[in-house]
Amino acid sequence: MSTQAKLAKQCVANILAAIEQAEDELARLDAFAGDGDHGAGMVRGMRAAHEAAQTAEGDLAGPVIAAAGTAFTNAAGGASGALFGMFIATVGQSLNAAPDTENVCRAVEAGVNVVCKLGKTKVGDKTMIDTLMPFVRALEEAAQQGLTPVEAWSYALPAAKSGMEATADMVSGRGRSSRLGERSRGGLDPGAVSAYYMLRAVADTLNTP
Ligand code: ADP
Ligand code: MG
């Protein structure tokens, strides 16, 4: 097996571990302004994604990630299931055979754009996009500075964290929590937190020697 497919599988395994560890926290965050099912949905989705990734064949990272995304969509359910699944699948489908920083950036951007389009969402709506969009913008900066993909991912992670943290003061404009209006302010968006944990698990994997 090539190191590329192996690395992608390790990323998916470490995302699953991070999401399993955060299940109760994600459930609590979703209970604040939603229905409390976000932790369970993410764990269900990532277990299916992990199984699909581990059995995916070939040497490339893209198809491993694409298979994980499709399995996630089918298993997770809920608004976030379809959106996270499409995000992961689109990133996988958009990765080149030999991805450089520019291509990694374009692939993540393609995934983010699909979520914005399907979810009719923009930055400031208190969703996963508030984590993912600043991350993509920072990846672009990193690409312009000539950083390697591994360096770029670590460089962009703090922007994702800041974006996630900013959701606490936002009023939800999309999804179930938007029904609460002003009362949705004051808690972190669960999908934004999941997105950050996923990105961080990838950074941890890439930085493991
Ligand atoms: P549900 O709302 O169906 O119970 P989850 O609880 O699993 O689904 O996921 C809620 C998360 O999904 C939110 O925290 C938000 O980040 C994300 N989300 C919901 N609607 C949208 C949307 N239209 N666009 C982007 N993200 C969304
Ligand atoms: Mg929910």
Tab-separated table of C-alpha atoms and ligand atoms in Angstrom:
chain	number	residue	atom	x	y	z
A	1	MET	CA	0.000	0.000	0.000
A	2	SER	CA	1.279	3.441	-0.827
A	3	THR	CA	1.941	5.927	1.931
A	4	GLN	CA	-0.735	8.239	0.472
A	5	ALA	CA	-3.695	5.857	0.881
A	6	LYS	CA	-2.284	4.682	4.207
A	7	LEU	CA	-2.060	8.255	5.491
A	8	ALA	CA	-5.651	8.958	4.409
A	9	LYS	CA	-6.857	5.852	6.260
A	10	GLN	CA	-4.928	6.910	9.352
A	11	CYS	CA	-6.544	10.365	9.158
A	12	VAL	CA	-10.020	8.799	9.058
A	13	ALA	CA	-9.154	6.490	11.979
A	14	ASN	CA	-7.926	9.427	14.055
A	15	ILE	CA	-10.983	11.545	13.191
A	16	LEU	CA	-13.179	8.661	14.393
A	17	ALA	CA	-11.223	8.470	17.662
A	18	ALA	CA	-11.535	12.236	18.190
A	19	ILE	CA	-15.277	12.246	17.473
A	20	GLU	CA	-15.893	9.244	19.759
A	21	GLN	CA	-14.038	11.049	22.525
A	22	ALA	CA	-16.120	14.195	21.955
A	23	GLU	CA	-19.518	12.459	21.606
A	24	ASP	CA	-20.942	13.640	24.938
A	25	GLU	CA	-19.641	17.185	24.478
A	26	LEU	CA	-21.189	17.383	20.982
A	27	ALA	CA	-24.499	16.069	22.340
A	28	ARG	CA	-24.509	18.707	25.092
A	29	LEU	CA	-23.718	21.510	22.629
A	30	ASP	CA	-26.552	20.363	20.335
A	31	ALA	CA	-28.961	20.134	23.297
A	32	PHE	CA	-28.448	23.860	23.976
A	33	ALA	CA	-30.185	25.066	20.793
A	34	GLY	CA	-30.955	21.854	18.867
A	35	ASP	CA	-32.166	18.320	19.593
A	36	GLY	CA	-29.063	16.776	21.174
A	37	ASP	CA	-28.422	14.151	18.494
A	38	HIS	CA	-25.249	15.623	16.970
A	39	GLY	CA	-22.752	13.510	18.944
A	40	ALA	CA	-24.543	10.253	18.135
A	41	GLY	CA	-24.939	11.182	14.463
A	42	MET	CA	-21.272	12.077	14.075
A	43	VAL	CA	-20.126	8.844	15.744
A	44	ARG	CA	-22.458	6.767	13.547
A	45	GLY	CA	-21.238	8.572	10.432
A	46	MET	CA	-17.552	8.301	11.291
A	47	ARG	CA	-17.778	4.587	12.154
A	48	ALA	CA	-19.245	3.928	8.706
A	49	ALA	CA	-16.694	6.273	7.116
A	50	HIS	CA	-13.868	4.429	8.866
A	51	GLU	CA	-15.084	1.020	7.725
A	52	ALA	CA	-15.443	2.220	4.124
A	53	ALA	CA	-12.021	3.888	4.186
A	54	GLN	CA	-10.227	0.839	5.588
A	55	THR	CA	-11.669	-1.405	2.867
A	56	ALA	CA	-11.129	1.087	0.017
A	57	GLU	CA	-8.652	-0.230	-2.535
A	58	GLY	CA	-5.868	1.483	-4.427
A	59	ASP	CA	-2.851	3.635	-3.704
A	60	LEU	CA	-4.343	7.128	-3.789
A	61	ALA	CA	-5.747	9.226	-0.952
A	62	GLY	CA	-8.624	10.746	-2.948
A	63	PRO	CA	-10.721	7.593	-3.429
A	64	VAL	CA	-10.230	6.600	0.240
A	65	ILE	CA	-11.577	9.979	1.371
A	66	ALA	CA	-14.394	9.913	-1.208
A	67	ALA	CA	-15.526	6.465	-0.024
A	68	ALA	CA	-15.459	7.678	3.584
A	69	GLY	CA	-17.632	10.672	2.695
A	70	THR	CA	-20.258	8.627	0.872
A	71	ALA	CA	-20.475	6.147	3.748
A	72	PHE	CA	-20.759	9.028	6.216
A	73	THR	CA	-23.747	10.517	4.359
A	74	ASN	CA	-25.544	7.168	4.251
A	75	ALA	CA	-25.028	6.429	7.949
A	76	ALA	CA	-25.107	9.716	9.839
A	77	GLY	CA	-28.512	11.193	8.990
A	78	GLY	CA	-29.736	14.649	9.974
A	79	ALA	CA	-28.791	17.957	8.419
A	80	SER	CA	-25.151	17.616	9.329
A	81	GLY	CA	-24.936	14.032	8.024
A	82	ALA	CA	-25.621	15.041	4.445
A	83	LEU	CA	-23.467	18.168	4.674
A	84	PHE	CA	-20.388	16.660	6.360
A	85	GLY	CA	-20.673	13.618	4.074
A	86	MET	CA	-20.760	15.795	0.958
A	87	PHE	CA	-17.874	17.857	2.309
A	88	ILE	CA	-15.663	14.792	2.839
A	89	ALA	CA	-16.696	13.144	-0.448
A	90	THR	CA	-16.055	16.317	-2.454
A	91	VAL	CA	-12.604	16.807	-0.899
A	92	GLY	CA	-11.762	13.219	-1.864
A	93	GLN	CA	-13.062	13.605	-5.419
A	94	SER	CA	-11.104	16.837	-5.878
A	95	LEU	CA	-7.689	15.583	-4.760
A	96	ASN	CA	-5.076	14.988	-7.460
A	97	ALA	CA	-2.999	11.842	-7.729
A	98	ALA	CA	-0.043	13.835	-6.369
A	99	PRO	CA	-1.582	16.655	-4.361
A	100	ASP	CA	0.536	19.733	-3.653
A	101	THR	CA	-0.542	22.521	-1.270
A	102	GLU	CA	-2.406	24.337	-4.040
A	103	ASN	CA	-4.420	21.206	-4.872
A	104	VAL	CA	-5.135	20.373	-1.213
A	105	CYS	CA	-6.384	23.929	-0.820
A	106	ARG	CA	-8.583	23.708	-3.952
A	107	ALA	CA	-9.984	20.342	-2.788
A	108	VAL	CA	-10.980	21.652	0.654
A	109	GLU	CA	-12.388	24.770	-0.990
A	110	ALA	CA	-14.521	22.630	-3.322
A	111	GLY	CA	-15.901	20.785	-0.277
A	112	VAL	CA	-16.681	24.035	1.529
A	113	ASN	CA	-18.412	25.455	-1.545
A	114	VAL	CA	-20.640	22.382	-1.830
A	115	VAL	CA	-21.730	22.793	1.806
A	116	CYS	CA	-22.456	26.510	1.295
A	117	LYS	CA	-24.524	25.726	-1.784
A	118	LEU	CA	-26.444	22.725	-0.425
A	119	GLY	CA	-26.952	24.320	2.983
A	120	LYS	CA	-27.594	27.822	1.615
A	121	THR	CA	-25.084	28.941	4.236
A	122	LYS	CA	-22.473	31.661	4.570
A	123	VAL	CA	-20.003	32.718	7.255
A	124	GLY	CA	-21.872	34.138	10.259
A	125	ASP	CA	-24.829	31.695	10.126
A	126	LYS	CA	-23.414	29.744	13.113
A	127	THR	CA	-22.654	26.481	11.315
A	128	MET	CA	-19.710	24.238	10.385
A	129	ILE	CA	-18.929	26.853	7.691
A	130	ASP	CA	-17.708	29.262	10.383
A	131	THR	CA	-14.885	26.775	11.052
A	132	LEU	CA	-14.294	25.582	7.494
A	133	MET	CA	-14.258	28.886	5.573
A	134	PRO	CA	-11.535	30.628	7.666
A	135	PHE	CA	-9.550	27.385	7.430
A	136	VAL	CA	-9.684	27.473	3.616
A	137	ARG	CA	-8.710	31.147	3.523
A	138	ALA	CA	-5.693	30.415	5.731
A	139	LEU	CA	-4.769	27.396	3.569
A	140	GLU	CA	-4.731	29.757	0.582
A	141	GLU	CA	-2.338	32.071	2.421
A	142	ALA	CA	-0.140	29.103	3.229
A	143	ALA	CA	-0.127	27.998	-0.408
A	144	GLN	CA	0.911	31.496	-1.501
A	145	GLN	CA	3.760	31.398	1.034
A	146	GLY	CA	5.016	28.153	-0.463
A	147	LEU	CA	4.405	25.944	2.578
A	148	THR	CA	4.177	22.167	2.147
A	149	PRO	CA	0.721	20.541	2.566
A	150	VAL	CA	1.633	19.352	6.067
A	151	GLU	CA	2.941	22.785	7.095
A	152	ALA	CA	-0.074	24.483	5.495
A	153	TRP	CA	-2.572	22.350	7.409
A	154	SER	CA	-0.954	23.271	10.743
A	155	TYR	CA	-0.649	26.913	9.692
A	156	ALA	CA	-4.405	27.088	8.945
A	157	LEU	CA	-5.647	25.266	12.060
A	158	PRO	CA	-5.700	28.320	14.404
A	159	ALA	CA	-7.980	30.160	11.930
A	160	ALA	CA	-10.417	27.232	12.126
A	161	LYS	CA	-10.285	27.376	15.932
A	162	SER	CA	-10.982	31.120	16.006
A	163	GLY	CA	-13.880	30.622	13.592
A	164	MET	CA	-15.329	27.871	15.760
A	165	GLU	CA	-15.000	30.021	18.895
A	166	ALA	CA	-16.715	32.952	17.190
A	167	THR	CA	-19.921	30.885	16.807
A	168	ALA	CA	-20.614	31.281	20.540
A	169	ASP	CA	-21.673	34.909	20.031
A	170	MET	CA	-23.644	34.281	16.837
A	171	VAL	CA	-27.379	33.893	16.343
A	172	SER	CA	-28.168	30.793	14.277
A	173	GLY	CA	-29.276	31.528	10.736
A	174	ARG	CA	-29.514	27.921	9.485
A	175	GLY	CA	-30.749	24.520	10.574
A	176	ARG	CA	-32.799	23.459	13.581
A	177	SER	CA	-31.211	25.961	15.993
A	178	SER	CA	-32.285	28.908	13.799
A	179	ARG	CA	-35.848	28.407	15.125
A	180	LEU	CA	-34.640	29.725	18.490
A	181	GLY	CA	-33.572	33.068	17.065
A	182	GLU	CA	-31.826	35.222	19.659
A	183	ARG	CA	-31.919	32.363	22.218
A	184	SER	CA	-29.425	30.422	20.090
A	185	ARG	CA	-26.728	32.918	21.106
A	186	GLY	CA	-24.341	31.915	23.889
A	187	GLY	CA	-23.349	28.363	22.931
A	188	LEU	CA	-20.796	27.053	20.434
A	189	ASP	CA	-22.309	25.581	17.276
A	190	PRO	CA	-21.954	21.773	17.511
A	191	GLY	CA	-21.204	21.352	13.796
A	192	ALA	CA	-18.511	24.027	13.982
A	193	VAL	CA	-16.908	22.130	16.885
A	194	SER	CA	-17.076	18.791	15.004
A	195	ALA	CA	-15.487	20.406	11.971
A	196	TYR	CA	-12.642	21.752	14.108
A	197	TYR	CA	-12.039	18.363	15.767
A	198	MET	CA	-11.890	16.738	12.320
A	199	LEU	CA	-9.362	19.262	11.005
A	200	ARG	CA	-7.281	18.958	14.203
A	201	ALA	CA	-7.251	15.155	13.992
A	202	VAL	CA	-5.892	15.429	10.441
A	203	ALA	CA	-3.201	17.865	11.629
A	204	ASP	CA	-2.241	15.474	14.437
A	205	THR	CA	-2.021	12.583	11.941
A	206	LEU	CA	0.079	14.558	9.452
A	207	ASN	CA	2.457	15.667	12.193
A	208	THR	CA	2.951	12.172	13.609
A	209	PRO	CA	6.337	10.957	12.372
B	1	ADP	P1	-29.925	18.169	12.996
B	1	ADP	O1	-29.921	19.668	13.020
B	1	ADP	O2	-30.669	17.598	11.821
B	1	ADP	O3	-30.317	17.566	14.314
B	1	ADP	P2	-27.178	17.706	13.696
B	1	ADP	O4	-27.586	17.997	15.086
B	1	ADP	O5	-26.414	16.449	13.473
B	1	ADP	O6	-28.401	17.738	12.698
B	1	ADP	O7	-26.229	18.872	13.150
B	1	ADP	C1	-26.410	20.213	13.473
B	1	ADP	C2	-25.291	20.994	12.819
B	1	ADP	O8	-25.431	20.964	11.405
B	1	ADP	C3	-25.283	22.467	13.180
B	1	ADP	O9	-24.557	22.665	14.368
B	1	ADP	C4	-24.643	23.127	11.974
B	1	ADP	O10	-23.225	23.236	12.125
B	1	ADP	C5	-24.920	22.145	10.854
B	1	ADP	N1	-25.928	22.681	9.938
B	1	ADP	C6	-27.263	22.617	10.070
B	1	ADP	N2	-27.867	23.215	9.019
B	1	ADP	C7	-26.873	23.660	8.207
B	1	ADP	C8	-26.839	24.360	6.951
B	1	ADP	N3	-27.953	24.707	6.302
B	1	ADP	N4	-25.620	24.634	6.430
B	1	ADP	C9	-24.480	24.283	7.063
B	1	ADP	N5	-24.470	23.620	8.227
B	1	ADP	C10	-25.636	23.317	8.790
B	2	MG	MG	-29.257	17.834	16.115
